[in-house]
XYZ file of C-alpha atoms in Angstrom:
702
model
C 10.599 11.574 19.325
C 12.498 9.032 16.791
C 11.468 6.268 17.940
C 8.727 3.565 17.595
C 8.748 0.344 19.211
C 11.771 -1.492 18.462
C 15.044 -1.868 16.903
C 16.884 -4.368 14.815
C 19.948 -6.278 15.207
C 22.446 -6.141 12.289
C 23.673 -9.139 11.085
C 26.702 -11.149 11.410
C 25.402 -12.223 7.986
C 24.142 -9.603 5.491
C 21.758 -11.511 3.840
C 20.868 -9.079 1.256
C 20.139 -5.451 0.444
C 16.768 -5.135 -1.781
C 17.824 -2.333 -3.683
C 18.498 -4.892 -6.302
C 19.433 -3.063 -9.972
C 16.460 -3.779 -11.365
C 13.842 -2.722 -8.812
C 15.429 0.281 -7.724
C 13.061 3.024 -8.627
C 9.933 4.175 -5.680
C 6.765 2.655 -6.520
C 3.891 4.850 -5.047
C 1.209 2.609 -3.183
C -1.081 5.037 -5.981
C -3.658 5.962 -3.381
C -1.439 8.479 -1.565
C 2.186 9.667 -1.258
C 3.440 6.727 0.795
C 6.061 4.743 -1.464
C 6.982 0.416 -1.287
C 9.625 -0.266 1.233
C 9.141 -3.978 1.017
C 8.443 -6.004 -1.158
C 10.583 -3.964 -4.090
C 9.459 -3.402 -6.307
C 5.380 -3.299 -4.517
C 3.351 -6.094 -3.424
C -0.162 -5.781 -4.543
C -0.833 -8.601 -6.669
C -0.646 -7.861 -10.577
C -3.005 -9.612 -12.605
C -1.789 -8.270 -16.301
C 0.767 -6.867 -18.211
C 0.820 -5.428 -21.799
C 3.412 -3.761 -24.123
C 3.786 -0.895 -26.845
C 7.554 -1.906 -27.792
C 9.380 -1.399 -24.398
C 6.772 1.033 -22.708
C 4.705 -1.445 -20.348
C 2.196 -1.073 -18.026
C 0.895 -3.444 -15.500
C -2.210 -3.642 -13.476
C -3.605 -5.435 -10.102
C -5.428 -4.870 -7.015
C -6.575 -1.847 -5.195
C -6.178 0.026 -8.624
C -2.337 -0.389 -8.627
C -0.706 0.587 -12.053
C 2.646 0.166 -12.742
C 4.851 1.133 -15.793
C 8.263 0.142 -17.180
C 10.469 2.072 -19.620
C 12.873 -0.805 -20.398
C 11.047 -3.644 -21.390
C 9.744 -4.945 -17.761
C 13.729 -4.628 -16.080
C 12.614 -1.865 -14.043
C 9.110 -0.281 -12.813
C 7.523 2.789 -11.005
C 4.343 3.558 -9.739
C 1.776 5.406 -11.164
C -1.348 7.324 -9.183
C -4.612 6.107 -10.503
C -6.669 7.514 -7.721
C -8.841 4.389 -7.783
C -8.840 1.698 -5.044
C -10.904 -0.913 -6.918
C -8.793 -3.722 -8.395
C -7.581 -3.540 -12.188
C -7.774 -7.025 -14.455
C -7.270 -5.850 -17.745
C -4.648 -3.413 -19.471
C -3.278 -2.459 -23.019
C -0.575 -0.421 -24.046
C -2.092 1.318 -27.052
C 1.123 3.438 -27.331
C 3.868 4.763 -25.600
C 1.987 7.275 -24.270
C -2.064 6.055 -24.917
C -2.760 2.835 -21.955
C -6.512 1.656 -21.134
C -6.625 0.051 -18.097
C -10.272 -1.549 -16.821
C -11.670 -3.770 -13.795
C -14.654 -5.586 -12.893
C -17.103 -1.899 -14.133
C -13.679 0.618 -14.014
C -12.409 1.845 -17.906
C -9.455 4.285 -17.500
C -7.514 6.146 -20.232
C -4.245 7.938 -20.135
C -2.927 9.703 -23.317
C 0.048 10.809 -21.018
C 1.325 7.630 -20.480
C -0.301 7.675 -17.204
C 0.234 10.757 -15.415
C -3.216 12.012 -15.811
C -6.316 9.385 -15.849
C -9.951 10.090 -17.718
C -13.212 7.792 -16.617
C -13.866 6.335 -20.264
C -17.926 5.708 -19.966
C -19.444 2.882 -21.373
C -21.549 2.041 -18.384
C -23.587 5.048 -15.706
C -22.453 3.162 -12.969
C -18.405 2.169 -12.299
C -19.457 0.628 -8.483
C -22.181 -1.730 -9.393
C -22.658 -2.536 -13.368
C -25.076 -5.077 -14.580
C -22.741 -6.953 -17.026
C -18.783 -7.159 -16.579
C -15.990 -6.234 -18.709
C -14.170 -9.526 -19.435
C -11.318 -8.044 -21.926
C -10.523 -4.674 -23.771
C -8.462 -4.447 -26.617
C -8.057 -1.235 -28.346
C -6.081 -1.875 -31.848
C -5.519 2.063 -32.297
C -5.731 4.676 -30.121
C -9.598 5.539 -31.209
C -10.501 2.050 -32.129
C -11.765 -0.171 -29.520
C -13.598 -3.172 -28.158
C -14.811 -4.731 -24.793
C -15.872 -8.334 -24.234
C -18.667 -8.128 -21.475
C -19.308 -11.386 -19.247
C -22.394 -12.519 -21.004
C -19.987 -12.255 -24.523
C -21.924 -9.040 -25.914
C -19.165 -7.356 -27.796
C -19.190 -3.217 -27.482
C -17.384 -0.873 -30.298
C -15.920 2.553 -29.861
C -14.143 4.579 -32.791
C -14.120 8.117 -30.858
C -11.496 6.646 -28.450
C -14.257 5.584 -25.672
C -16.433 8.510 -25.685
C -19.211 6.944 -27.158
C -20.013 3.066 -27.829
C -22.247 0.944 -29.923
C -23.140 -2.653 -30.004
C -21.018 -4.725 -32.304
C -22.493 -7.717 -34.040
C -22.343 -11.277 -32.084
C -20.754 -14.375 -33.301
C -22.484 -17.642 -32.261
C -22.371 -18.709 -28.956
C -20.516 -16.794 -26.137
C -16.955 -15.259 -27.130
C -14.566 -15.704 -23.940
C -11.204 -13.704 -25.746
C -11.290 -10.940 -28.298
C -8.086 -9.966 -30.603
C -7.654 -7.054 -32.965
C -4.718 -6.433 -35.340
C -6.264 -3.228 -36.805
C -9.535 -1.069 -36.487
C -11.766 -3.512 -38.332
C -9.544 -6.783 -38.942
C -10.285 -8.858 -35.424
C -10.739 -12.266 -33.986
C -13.426 -13.722 -31.031
C -13.400 -17.364 -29.606
C -14.692 -19.405 -27.222
C -17.045 -22.499 -28.924
C -15.232 -21.745 -32.285
C -13.150 -18.701 -33.775
C -14.999 -16.110 -35.819
C -13.070 -13.258 -37.561
C -14.375 -9.821 -38.710
C -13.406 -7.264 -41.412
C -15.460 -4.442 -40.790
C -15.384 -3.927 -37.102
C -17.608 -6.353 -35.786
C -20.874 -6.093 -37.699
C -20.326 -9.439 -38.932
C -18.390 -12.204 -38.196
C -17.921 -15.510 -40.060
C -16.724 -18.770 -38.504
C -13.080 -19.354 -39.194
C -12.354 -22.391 -37.169
C -15.619 -23.942 -35.596
C -13.987 -26.957 -34.292
C -12.223 -25.300 -31.685
C -13.273 -25.304 -28.077
C -12.851 -23.630 -24.698
C -10.464 -20.964 -26.167
C -9.382 -18.641 -23.822
C -7.016 -16.360 -25.158
C -6.030 -14.837 -28.672
C -2.429 -13.501 -28.788
C -1.396 -11.537 -32.569
C 1.726 -11.974 -33.023
C 2.012 -9.708 -36.030
C -0.512 -9.381 -38.591
C -0.184 -12.764 -40.161
C 0.539 -14.866 -37.619
C -2.321 -15.660 -34.723
C -2.300 -17.868 -31.923
C -4.876 -19.034 -29.401
C -5.361 -21.663 -26.857
C -8.255 -23.278 -25.346
C -8.678 -23.656 -21.281
C -7.338 -26.360 -19.951
C -4.297 -25.680 -22.148
C -4.420 -29.210 -24.126
C -4.650 -27.290 -27.657
C -2.861 -24.877 -29.548
C -4.325 -23.437 -32.324
C -2.263 -21.522 -35.077
C -2.576 -19.325 -38.444
C -0.339 -17.339 -40.940
C -2.748 -16.033 -42.818
C -4.010 -13.403 -40.160
C -6.696 -15.591 -39.284
C -8.378 -16.718 -42.291
C -7.403 -20.614 -41.628
C -6.214 -22.241 -38.725
C -4.409 -25.208 -37.455
C -4.171 -26.797 -34.397
C -1.557 -29.084 -32.294
C -2.127 -31.290 -28.660
C 1.197 -29.559 -27.090
C 3.194 -31.666 -24.356
C 4.370 -29.781 -20.450
C 1.324 -27.604 -20.502
C 0.748 -28.755 -16.681
C -3.473 -29.360 -17.376
C -4.077 -26.141 -15.984
C -6.571 -23.387 -16.403
C -5.461 -20.751 -19.101
C -4.553 -17.343 -18.049
C -3.252 -15.747 -20.959
C -1.078 -16.571 -23.980
C 1.476 -13.862 -25.175
C 3.316 -14.423 -28.891
C 6.237 -12.648 -30.346
C 5.998 -14.508 -33.495
C 4.615 -17.800 -34.795
C 7.219 -20.243 -32.609
C 7.654 -18.457 -29.419
C 4.861 -18.194 -27.209
C 4.497 -17.809 -23.530
C 1.309 -19.634 -21.424
C 0.395 -18.099 -18.004
C -1.930 -20.644 -16.140
C -4.534 -20.070 -13.798
C -2.302 -21.829 -11.260
C 0.203 -19.820 -11.476
C 2.686 -21.673 -13.826
C 4.414 -19.642 -16.369
C 5.415 -21.611 -19.972
C 7.363 -21.205 -22.808
C 7.480 -22.800 -26.367
C 10.469 -22.435 -28.887
C 8.323 -24.899 -31.225
C 5.382 -23.259 -32.384
C 3.589 -25.239 -29.062
C 4.616 -28.605 -29.655
C 6.152 -28.528 -26.496
C 5.816 -26.417 -23.411
C 8.492 -26.097 -20.292
C 8.183 -24.154 -16.986
C 10.066 -21.275 -16.950
C 8.811 -18.875 -14.079
C 11.129 -18.050 -11.096
C 10.539 -20.093 -8.181
C 8.579 -18.554 -5.714
C 6.703 -16.205 -8.182
C 2.778 -17.674 -8.915
C 2.226 -15.413 -12.455
C -0.858 -14.772 -14.146
C 0.276 -12.174 -16.620
C 2.239 -12.126 -19.176
C 3.557 -10.076 -22.328
C 6.296 -9.164 -25.048
C 7.880 -6.110 -24.777
C 10.214 -7.290 -27.925
C 10.958 -10.905 -29.472
C 13.459 -10.856 -26.907
C 12.065 -9.908 -23.870
C 9.178 -10.694 -21.984
C 7.820 -9.609 -18.384
C 5.322 -11.629 -16.079
C 3.162 -10.738 -13.547
C 1.233 -12.273 -10.414
C 0.243 -12.598 -7.093
C 3.233 -11.647 -4.746
C 3.526 -8.335 -7.045
C 6.975 -8.816 -7.887
C 7.370 -8.795 -11.766
C 9.926 -11.112 -13.410
C 11.851 -10.322 -16.673
C 13.437 -12.316 -19.784
C 16.017 -11.234 -22.237
C 16.264 -14.246 -24.102
C 12.765 -14.487 -25.188
C 11.396 -16.055 -22.674
C 13.221 -19.061 -22.055
C 14.389 -17.827 -18.776
C 13.057 -15.351 -15.886
C 14.680 -13.972 -13.220
C 12.402 -11.544 -10.409
C 12.762 -8.272 -10.673
C 12.971 -7.555 -6.740
C 12.091 -9.429 -4.129
C 11.323 -9.290 -0.262
C 12.862 -9.416 3.040
C 11.960 -12.484 5.485
C 8.751 -12.531 7.275
C 8.203 -11.695 10.945
C 9.219 -8.099 11.673
C 7.304 -6.657 14.325
C 9.260 -3.584 15.520
C 10.402 -0.628 14.095
C 12.542 2.157 15.266
C 13.451 5.694 13.204
C 16.917 7.056 14.608
C 17.173 9.953 11.930
C 15.679 10.965 8.427
C 17.437 8.200 6.650
C 18.399 5.379 9.678
C 15.994 3.229 11.082
C 15.793 -0.672 11.850
C 13.015 -3.433 12.377
C 13.843 -6.376 14.882
C 12.169 -9.599 13.492
C 12.202 -13.620 14.933
C 15.247 -16.354 14.358
C 17.550 -13.476 14.487
C 16.304 -11.699 11.499
C 16.648 -8.180 11.565
C 16.692 -5.697 8.679
C 17.620 -2.025 7.927
C 17.819 0.933 5.773
C 20.157 4.031 5.671
C 18.178 5.823 3.030
C 14.855 6.734 4.098
C 13.209 3.848 3.234
C 13.719 3.259 -0.101
C 15.945 -0.181 -0.062
C 16.805 -2.199 2.783
C 19.403 -4.706 4.105
C 18.172 -7.816 5.549
C 20.421 -9.239 8.314
C 20.935 -12.161 10.851
C 22.390 -12.424 14.231
C 25.369 -14.662 14.920
C 22.803 -16.101 18.032
C 20.203 -16.646 15.716
C 17.975 -15.786 18.662
C 14.267 -13.923 18.374
C 15.757 -9.905 18.355
C 13.789 -8.306 20.846
C 14.966 -5.110 20.185
C 17.779 -2.624 18.606
C 19.019 0.647 19.050
C 21.552 2.318 16.070
C 23.512 5.311 17.397
C 24.673 5.619 13.300
C 24.593 3.140 10.623
C 27.859 1.700 11.788
C 27.449 1.532 15.288
C 24.040 -0.094 16.947
C 23.209 -2.679 19.795
C 20.396 -5.384 19.662
C 18.549 -7.257 22.437
C 17.842 -10.892 21.390
C 15.301 -13.303 23.468
C 18.018 -15.267 25.572
C 19.143 -11.940 27.127
C 22.368 -11.396 25.158
C 22.912 -7.752 24.259
C 25.037 -7.039 21.347
C 27.128 -4.735 19.898
C 28.501 -3.898 16.714
C 30.564 -1.509 15.549
C 30.728 -2.496 11.247
C 27.492 -1.714 10.110
C 26.455 -5.439 11.684
C 29.506 -7.425 10.113
C 30.429 -8.546 13.115
C 29.045 -8.492 17.005
C 30.333 -8.408 20.779
C 28.240 -10.373 22.849
C 26.980 -9.939 26.397
C 25.480 -11.072 28.965
C 23.068 -9.814 31.924
C 19.659 -8.404 29.699
C 17.375 -11.814 30.566
C 14.261 -10.915 30.668
C 14.404 -6.957 29.302
C 12.113 -5.936 27.388
C 13.437 -2.736 25.753
C 17.207 -1.158 24.048
C 18.012 2.657 23.598
C 21.659 3.546 22.853
C 22.117 7.539 23.929
C 25.204 7.077 22.422
C 28.004 4.707 21.535
C 28.623 4.416 25.427
C 25.416 5.198 27.208
C 22.469 2.441 26.967
C 18.990 1.938 28.451
C 17.581 -1.282 28.849
C 14.100 -1.226 30.244
C 11.705 -4.229 31.436
C 9.915 -6.192 34.512
C 12.311 -4.538 37.267
C 12.313 -1.008 35.725
C 15.563 0.853 34.264
C 19.201 0.044 33.930
C 21.989 2.104 32.481
C 25.236 1.095 31.268
C 27.701 4.172 30.646
C 30.496 1.207 29.173
C 29.297 0.150 25.755
C 27.086 -2.150 27.919
C 29.597 -4.159 29.404
C 28.294 -3.324 32.900
C 24.526 -2.016 33.828
C 23.472 0.171 37.337
C 19.807 0.391 38.297
C 18.077 3.557 37.569
C 16.606 5.622 40.772
C 12.367 6.190 40.787
C 10.096 5.490 42.979
C 7.527 2.966 41.506
C 9.793 2.414 38.124
C 9.227 -1.255 37.223
C 6.870 -3.048 34.755
C 8.161 -1.542 31.480
C 7.904 -2.585 27.763
C 9.625 0.599 26.014
C 12.185 3.423 26.168
C 12.103 6.344 24.147
C 14.177 9.585 23.608
C 13.704 13.361 23.476
C 16.158 15.774 23.227
C 17.618 15.067 26.394
C 15.153 13.409 28.148
C 14.578 10.111 28.245
C 10.888 8.222 28.795
C 9.987 4.817 29.787
C 6.450 3.203 29.752
C 5.018 0.060 30.179
C 1.709 -1.499 32.654
C 4.003 0.225 35.525
C 2.890 3.442 34.078
C 4.780 6.520 32.562
C 8.318 8.048 33.740
C 10.732 10.640 32.279
C 14.660 11.071 33.621
C 16.116 14.424 32.596
C 19.677 12.928 33.307
C 20.468 10.745 30.772
C 18.273 7.835 32.519
C 20.105 7.694 35.350
C 17.144 9.005 37.881
C 13.300 9.199 36.867
C 9.969 10.023 37.689
C 6.507 9.731 37.260
C 4.740 11.183 34.067
C 1.096 12.020 34.618
C -0.980 10.826 32.390
C -4.453 11.907 31.466
C -7.293 10.099 34.358
C -8.586 6.548 34.372
C -5.770 5.821 31.126
C -3.212 3.237 30.755
C -0.433 3.960 28.545
C 0.042 1.895 25.463
C 2.790 4.590 24.095
C 4.420 7.707 24.091
C 6.235 10.266 21.551
C 7.613 13.175 23.125
C 8.973 15.562 21.232
C 10.915 17.519 23.895
C 10.716 17.272 27.769
C 7.368 18.760 27.919
C 5.718 18.414 24.492
C 4.561 15.301 23.335
C 1.679 12.956 22.352
C 0.353 9.854 24.384
C -1.777 7.079 22.810
C -4.309 4.785 25.448
C -4.611 1.606 25.410
C -8.169 2.438 24.290
C -6.915 3.849 21.360
C -7.517 7.385 22.010
C -4.941 10.130 21.449
C -4.144 12.848 23.861
C -1.551 15.825 23.695
C 0.181 17.483 26.389
C 2.686 20.949 26.269
C 3.614 21.062 30.318
C 5.307 17.313 30.771
C 1.710 16.030 31.358
C 0.962 18.342 33.851
C -2.541 18.468 31.563
C -3.354 16.603 28.711
C -6.053 17.283 25.475
C -7.625 14.397 23.585
C -6.843 14.694 20.099
C -11.428 14.787 18.879
C -10.126 15.804 15.099
C -8.933 12.298 14.564
C -12.522 11.191 14.092
C -11.710 7.537 14.577
C -11.589 5.175 17.175
C -8.889 2.078 17.907
C -5.190 3.902 16.765
C -2.877 1.236 17.319
C 0.239 3.577 16.904
C 1.106 6.815 16.857
C 4.655 8.679 15.091
C 5.186 11.768 15.541
C 8.320 14.272 13.632
C 7.755 17.649 15.114
C 5.639 19.277 17.058
C 2.669 19.791 14.955
C 3.277 17.032 12.199
C 2.700 12.831 12.485
C 0.846 10.018 11.622
C -1.818 7.881 13.525
C -2.835 3.843 12.080
C -5.762 2.791 13.157
C -7.011 -0.841 13.541
C -9.963 -1.802 10.469
C -12.704 -2.026 12.741
C -14.589 0.379 10.916
C -13.851 -1.146 7.225
C -10.910 1.039 6.658
C -7.635 -1.313 6.762
C -5.262 0.150 5.041
C -5.547 3.757 6.561
C -2.959 6.447 8.698
C -4.202 9.661 9.671
C -1.702 12.747 8.976
C -1.773 16.175 11.028
C -0.214 18.964 10.367
C -1.598 21.297 13.353
C -0.307 19.964 16.513
C -3.540 17.112 16.479
C -6.244 19.590 15.900
C -7.684 17.995 12.296
C -6.117 15.159 10.809
C -6.741 13.911 7.155
C -7.172 10.184 6.153
C -4.076 8.744 3.841
C -4.492 4.954 2.297
C -1.218 3.257 2.010
C -2.387 -0.562 1.942
C -5.005 -3.336 2.127
C -3.967 -4.531 6.009
C -3.664 -3.112 9.075
C -1.516 -0.736 10.004
C 0.660 -2.202 13.057
C 3.648 0.586 13.396
C 4.760 3.770 12.424
C 8.069 5.504 12.674
C 8.836 9.163 12.058
C 11.551 11.745 11.874
C 11.208 15.276 9.700
C 9.045 14.605 6.915
C 9.960 11.410 6.942
C 7.316 8.548 7.702
C 7.703 4.800 8.165
C 4.411 2.229 8.445
C 4.506 -1.329 9.182
C 1.843 -3.717 7.861
C 0.064 -6.751 9.608
C 1.186 -8.649 6.631
C 4.829 -7.491 6.694
C 4.408 -5.066 3.865
C 6.950 -1.908 4.354
C 5.974 1.713 3.287
C 7.620 4.789 3.506
C 7.018 8.783 2.840
C 9.272 11.611 2.526
C 6.622 14.219 1.516
C 3.842 14.048 4.664
C 2.433 11.189 2.960
C 0.466 13.259 0.890
C -0.725 13.374 -3.067
C -2.066 16.127 -4.965
C -2.686 19.893 -4.232
C -4.563 21.853 -1.742
C -8.040 21.050 -0.287
C -10.447 22.598 2.327
C -13.370 21.637 3.670
C -15.739 23.363 6.212
C -17.891 22.084 9.423
C -20.715 24.652 10.820
C -21.908 23.804 14.017
C -24.357 25.017 16.314
C -22.769 26.125 19.919
C -25.992 23.823 21.532
C -28.467 21.324 20.590
C -31.818 22.765 20.468
C -34.091 19.789 22.258
C -31.522 17.316 21.280
C -31.363 18.288 17.475
C -28.486 19.247 16.019
C -28.058 20.256 11.976
C -24.654 20.640 10.683
C -23.923 21.896 7.603
C -20.463 21.823 5.736
C -19.046 22.404 2.497
C -16.208 21.011 0.144
C -14.436 24.221 -0.800
C -11.155 22.936 -2.706
C -12.113 20.967 -4.903
C -15.577 21.991 -4.899
C -16.630 18.745 -6.242
C -20.399 17.918 -6.777
C -21.402 14.055 -6.340
C -18.387 13.061 -4.163
C -18.518 11.214 -0.697
C -17.555 12.966 2.629
C -17.412 11.167 6.067
C -18.945 13.228 8.941
C -18.023 11.414 12.381
C -19.173 12.326 15.819
C -19.072 10.876 19.567
C -19.616 11.896 23.110
C -16.690 13.961 24.150
C -16.187 11.602 27.084
C -15.535 8.900 24.986
C -17.794 6.071 23.352
C -18.056 4.967 20.172
C -17.462 7.080 16.661
C -20.867 7.111 14.757
C -19.564 7.236 10.944
C -22.057 9.333 8.203
C -21.303 8.818 4.708
C -22.458 12.330 3.071
C -22.467 12.928 -0.436
C -21.670 16.604 -1.652
C -24.027 18.700 -3.354
C -23.431 21.955 -5.316
C -20.734 23.806 -4.909
C -19.222 20.716 -2.813
C -22.183 21.364 0.003
C -23.401 19.001 2.714
C -25.567 18.716 5.607
C -26.690 16.118 8.525
C -29.271 16.557 11.078
C -28.641 14.214 14.029
C -29.951 13.662 17.442
C -27.646 13.756 20.352
C -27.567 12.896 24.261
C -24.587 14.935 25.660
C -22.149 17.001 24.921
C -20.509 15.940 21.124
C -17.552 16.275 18.820
C -18.137 16.095 14.982
C -15.425 15.893 12.416
C -15.581 15.672 8.629
C -13.036 13.899 6.264
C -12.645 13.448 2.878
C -10.212 11.006 1.263
C -9.229 12.780 -1.739
C -7.923 12.422 -5.055
C -5.173 12.379 -7.663
C -5.391 16.283 -8.219
C -6.341 16.743 -4.227
C -4.981 15.536 -1.280
C -7.417 14.372 1.442
C -8.425 16.915 4.096
C -10.169 16.629 8.086
C -12.245 19.615 9.670
C -10.733 20.420 13.246
C -13.499 19.237 15.960
C -16.720 21.352 16.365
C -18.487 20.215 19.965
C -21.840 20.582 20.239
C -23.390 20.872 24.311
C -26.497 20.138 25.271
C -29.134 21.284 28.085
């Protein structure tokens, strides 16, 4: 069904199209086949950035890695298959990049297309000593600074590690200009010329040094924290001088980046970006308004990029003197999403706010209605002609893509709007359904027993569906008359999604999902979900669709995908926030999160090659005990985690068991049950293979 709660009113004033030239490329979320629709280029907080010439990488929360090939003017997303936060990145060359987090260390030698684990510790999820900094001056030679001041060294690209010598005190920053020459600083600055075996004090008076930047092998600069002293060397770190700069805003230092002995950028923990062009005598704030920036790097002497909390990078083309945002975001507060076709979708928001996409969610136009009143719902026939319903009871029509509007009264209290074509419009609300055949100028009440207390409308072919607290109804004559649609016993409707007049899906208010193929005469629960608390569904065809769940079981930002009519579902991680609203048409899917972030997918949401998983269960429990077994067959991984979920077939809470696969991808579990129980197993996938889920296996008792 081409729908999802809500529509958008296309504005009299076009505020902006978020397909800015600097943010035009799709950025993958990195964990699945979904990409960012808003903000652009993406919305995960970014912490660090590094360049090797014009090739740059930025890292941040939830395993996010971005790549730029033009000095930071545009960015694309890279799939890492990791959800752990990343806080450090080192662009060793155009193709080799190192990323790290608390305990995670990853390496790519093909520009971020594939990643391998760098085994510096035995446990990536819980290490005794955390990574504080990483520096690979060459592809083979690399150094890790740990939180307790320990420095580790590799000479074979990270395959093996040894402990380097220790400078006095606890260093808090390192920087190497070659495989053997480097600096460590904290309480004093120290230099090594033999790969860290021995360290010599070169500026013992330096205090609280937090960041070092190697502008070139001769010129090195460092700054303390808070940023009150800038240290500089013109002989590769052998001797140092200091400057007490002005304009550093008194905040702790996040990172120093220098293109030369005089041109530097300083990012603070408070998110300010500062620039000096006089070697540190004075600094001035240069970051664009509204962005909180923590990481900064030069691509070349004239071009620099900065990243921060909003996930929107900033770029400078004048040596850091001025920065502009790369991309942007829509206004906040959108709450309804309606999908008209594979390319056309709209959203409704407060204070007259609307958003429109005509390219499958790759970019969105921010719009405002003339009245400025909250938009309740919208429905568009195409990218030019559409209707909007606002909170004052006005119905608005545009035939110019939102550039101008006509306003009609008489829609007070209505909750939903559906345009069947340019002349036939349906409204739903407390008193039932009203239908217009003259483009919204007049309305007549639809006929139907009990047709009242409704809050949404949708269309499937020639059939029109309406639902709400008053029940579910279907019309076979374009909305002129309705009859009650039978629903599962003791269930109330939260959402309907029909693909024809007979085949469709129902989301109940208790979060359960049901499917019918005979216009509601019979319903079957989709037990293969293996999850409770479903809040939204969206189907693009009779067999394919998505479901979004509440994060009550710790799986925030996860949607589930089915391609077999709801018999089996596979999880797809989209974002950190809860996905509240879904929409679909064809292979295109849309997801709106509770924090306002917007996502889309044109690839069914999958990432990686095909996977397979099996679950074997007896037909009946023996004295209430069930022994289950299964196998993650493709890929047959050892030591990976699958989730086996089970629940009584009559309802109740799902129980989830995290199982670790053994030889050949095998797993097993023994449980005690008291009633007929459904069992489902799912795997989250990785960068090489997509996620997968089994069909429900039902075990009887008695």
